[in-house]
Short mmCIF file of C-alpha atoms in Angstrom, two decimals:
data_model
loop_
_atom_site.label_atom_id
_atom_site.label_comp_id
_atom_site.label_asym_id
_atom_site.label_seq_id
_atom_site.Cartn_x
_atom_site.Cartn_y
_atom_site.Cartn_z
CA UNK A 1 45.56 -23.61 43.09
CA UNK A 2 45.96 -23.18 46.79
CA UNK A 3 49.06 -22.95 48.91
CA UNK A 4 50.21 -26.57 49.04
CA UNK A 5 53.87 -27.41 48.58
CA UNK A 6 55.03 -27.50 45.00
CA UNK A 7 55.52 -30.95 43.53
CA UNK A 8 57.99 -32.12 40.90
CA UNK A 9 55.57 -31.58 37.99
CA UNK A 10 54.84 -28.03 39.05
CA UNK A 11 58.53 -27.29 39.49
CA UNK A 12 59.21 -28.68 36.02
CA UNK A 13 56.47 -26.46 34.58
CA UNK A 14 58.03 -23.41 36.21
CA UNK A 15 61.47 -24.48 34.95
CA UNK A 16 60.07 -24.96 31.47
CA UNK A 17 58.58 -21.46 31.51
CA UNK A 18 61.86 -19.91 32.65
CA UNK A 19 63.83 -21.88 30.06
CA UNK A 20 61.43 -20.83 27.29
CA UNK A 21 61.70 -17.17 28.32
CA UNK A 22 65.50 -17.45 28.34
CA UNK A 23 65.50 -19.02 24.88
CA UNK A 24 63.34 -16.18 23.54
CA UNK A 25 65.69 -13.59 25.02
CA UNK A 26 68.68 -15.34 23.48
CA UNK A 27 66.93 -15.71 20.14
CA UNK A 28 66.06 -12.02 20.09
CA UNK A 29 69.65 -11.16 20.86
CA UNK A 30 71.25 -13.37 18.19
CA UNK A 31 68.60 -13.31 15.45
CA UNK A 32 70.23 -10.34 13.72
CA UNK A 33 73.75 -11.73 13.67
CA UNK A 34 73.45 -15.53 13.30
CA UNK A 35 72.15 -17.61 10.42
CA UNK A 36 68.72 -19.16 10.76
CA UNK A 37 70.06 -22.69 10.31
CA UNK A 38 72.61 -22.18 13.06
CA UNK A 39 70.02 -20.91 15.53
CA UNK A 40 67.53 -23.68 14.72
CA UNK A 41 70.14 -26.44 14.86
CA UNK A 42 71.50 -25.19 18.18
CA UNK A 43 68.00 -24.98 19.65
CA UNK A 44 67.05 -28.48 18.52
CA UNK A 45 70.35 -30.00 19.69
CA UNK A 46 69.99 -28.36 23.10
CA UNK A 47 66.42 -29.62 23.34
CA UNK A 48 67.57 -33.12 22.41
CA UNK A 49 70.38 -33.08 24.99
CA UNK A 50 68.06 -31.87 27.74
CA UNK A 51 65.41 -34.48 26.91
CA UNK A 52 67.80 -37.41 26.28
CA UNK A 53 68.23 -38.51 29.91
CA UNK A 54 64.47 -38.64 30.47
CA UNK A 55 63.91 -40.35 27.13
CA UNK A 56 66.55 -42.96 27.92
CA UNK A 57 64.85 -43.87 31.19
CA UNK A 58 61.32 -43.88 29.79
CA UNK A 59 62.05 -45.35 26.34
CA UNK A 60 59.40 -47.55 24.74
CA UNK A 61 59.53 -48.73 21.15
CA UNK A 62 56.97 -46.51 19.41
CA UNK A 63 54.25 -47.83 17.15
CA UNK A 64 54.02 -46.69 13.53
CA UNK A 65 51.25 -44.26 14.50
CA UNK A 66 53.35 -42.85 17.32
CA UNK A 67 56.32 -42.45 14.97
CA UNK A 68 54.13 -40.56 12.51
CA UNK A 69 52.89 -38.32 15.33
CA UNK A 70 56.47 -37.73 16.49
CA UNK A 71 57.53 -36.82 12.94
CA UNK A 72 54.60 -34.40 12.61
CA UNK A 73 55.46 -32.85 15.98
CA UNK A 74 59.10 -32.44 14.92
CA UNK A 75 58.07 -30.84 11.63
CA UNK A 76 55.70 -28.43 13.35
CA UNK A 77 58.33 -27.60 15.98
CA UNK A 78 60.93 -26.87 13.31
CA UNK A 79 58.56 -24.73 11.22
CA UNK A 80 57.32 -22.88 14.30
CA UNK A 81 60.85 -22.06 15.39
CA UNK A 82 61.85 -20.98 11.88
CA UNK A 83 58.87 -18.62 11.91
CA UNK A 84 59.82 -17.32 15.34
CA UNK A 85 63.40 -16.64 14.27
CA UNK A 86 62.18 -14.78 11.20
CA UNK A 87 59.69 -12.79 13.29
CA UNK A 88 62.48 -11.63 15.62
CA UNK A 89 64.43 -10.50 12.56
CA UNK A 90 61.54 -8.51 11.11
CA UNK A 91 60.00 -6.75 14.10
CA UNK A 92 60.41 -5.76 17.72
CA UNK A 93 60.51 -8.41 20.44
CA UNK A 94 57.50 -6.83 22.18
CA UNK A 95 55.43 -7.36 19.04
CA UNK A 96 56.51 -10.99 18.67
CA UNK A 97 55.92 -11.83 22.33
CA UNK A 98 52.47 -10.23 22.25
CA UNK A 99 51.37 -12.70 19.59
CA UNK A 100 52.57 -15.59 21.70
CA UNK A 101 49.71 -14.93 24.09
CA UNK A 102 47.48 -16.53 21.46
CA UNK A 103 48.84 -19.82 22.86
CA UNK A 104 46.32 -19.39 25.67
CA UNK A 105 43.47 -19.43 23.17
CA UNK A 106 44.91 -22.43 21.31
CA UNK A 107 45.44 -24.27 24.59
CA UNK A 108 41.80 -23.79 25.55
CA UNK A 109 40.58 -24.82 22.08
CA UNK A 110 42.77 -27.94 21.88
CA UNK A 111 41.99 -28.86 25.49
CA UNK A 112 38.29 -28.67 24.73
CA UNK A 113 38.45 -30.49 21.38
CA UNK A 114 41.00 -33.17 22.24
CA UNK A 115 40.32 -33.82 25.90
CA UNK A 116 36.87 -32.38 26.59
CA UNK A 117 38.47 -30.08 29.17
CA UNK A 118 36.19 -27.13 29.84
CA UNK A 119 38.02 -24.14 31.36
CA UNK A 120 36.65 -22.87 34.66
CA UNK A 121 35.99 -19.21 35.43
CA UNK A 122 39.39 -18.74 37.16
CA UNK A 123 41.19 -20.04 34.06
CA UNK A 124 39.17 -17.77 31.76
CA UNK A 125 39.72 -14.75 34.01
CA UNK A 126 43.46 -15.40 34.33
CA UNK A 127 43.77 -15.94 30.58
CA UNK A 128 41.90 -12.70 29.90
CA UNK A 129 44.21 -10.75 32.23
CA UNK A 130 47.31 -12.22 30.58
CA UNK A 131 45.93 -11.61 27.07
CA UNK A 132 45.04 -8.01 27.94
CA UNK A 133 48.58 -7.46 29.25
CA UNK A 134 49.90 -8.81 25.95
CA UNK A 135 47.63 -6.50 23.96
CA UNK A 136 48.73 -3.55 26.08
CA UNK A 137 52.39 -4.45 25.47
CA UNK A 138 51.69 -4.61 21.73
CA UNK A 139 49.85 -1.28 21.79
CA UNK A 140 52.68 0.32 23.77
CA UNK A 141 55.30 -1.02 21.32
CA UNK A 142 53.35 0.30 18.35
CA UNK A 143 52.90 3.72 20.00
CA UNK A 144 56.60 3.89 20.83
CA UNK A 145 57.66 3.03 17.29
CA UNK A 146 55.56 5.74 15.65
CA UNK A 147 57.24 9.11 15.12
CA UNK A 148 55.84 12.05 17.09
CA UNK A 149 54.21 14.64 14.79
CA UNK A 150 56.16 17.90 14.57
CA UNK A 151 53.20 19.91 15.95
CA UNK A 152 53.38 17.94 19.23
CA UNK A 153 57.08 18.72 19.69
CA UNK A 154 56.49 22.48 20.15
#
């Protein structure tokens, strides 16, 4: 909030958002022509290559609990991306992206449960605006995909 200069963390968050949007655009484009395994492997390799320099600098030998958490995170990431690839194959991109706005709700729920972070009114208002935009996009996509009745064409 405010108009202070952006710091490294904020710039990384913006970069992450742009990179995620680019990956969704690419996935939508290639989901019909490439195999699921190829898409998933390429995504995970690219993610590993991007994260490797940071991981090398910040490496700490993980505990058994941390390894289990990392394995669970990897499994969930893989399953989530498999589901996303399949969703892009089965329906329009506008429909898929509209459901991604549910991440706002999950973020608030996990923030509250895991960290005791209560969202303020600005966060709730902003989330509501973004979610409503997503619902409008979904509604528009559904309306556009339905055939116009013959009586309305006259």
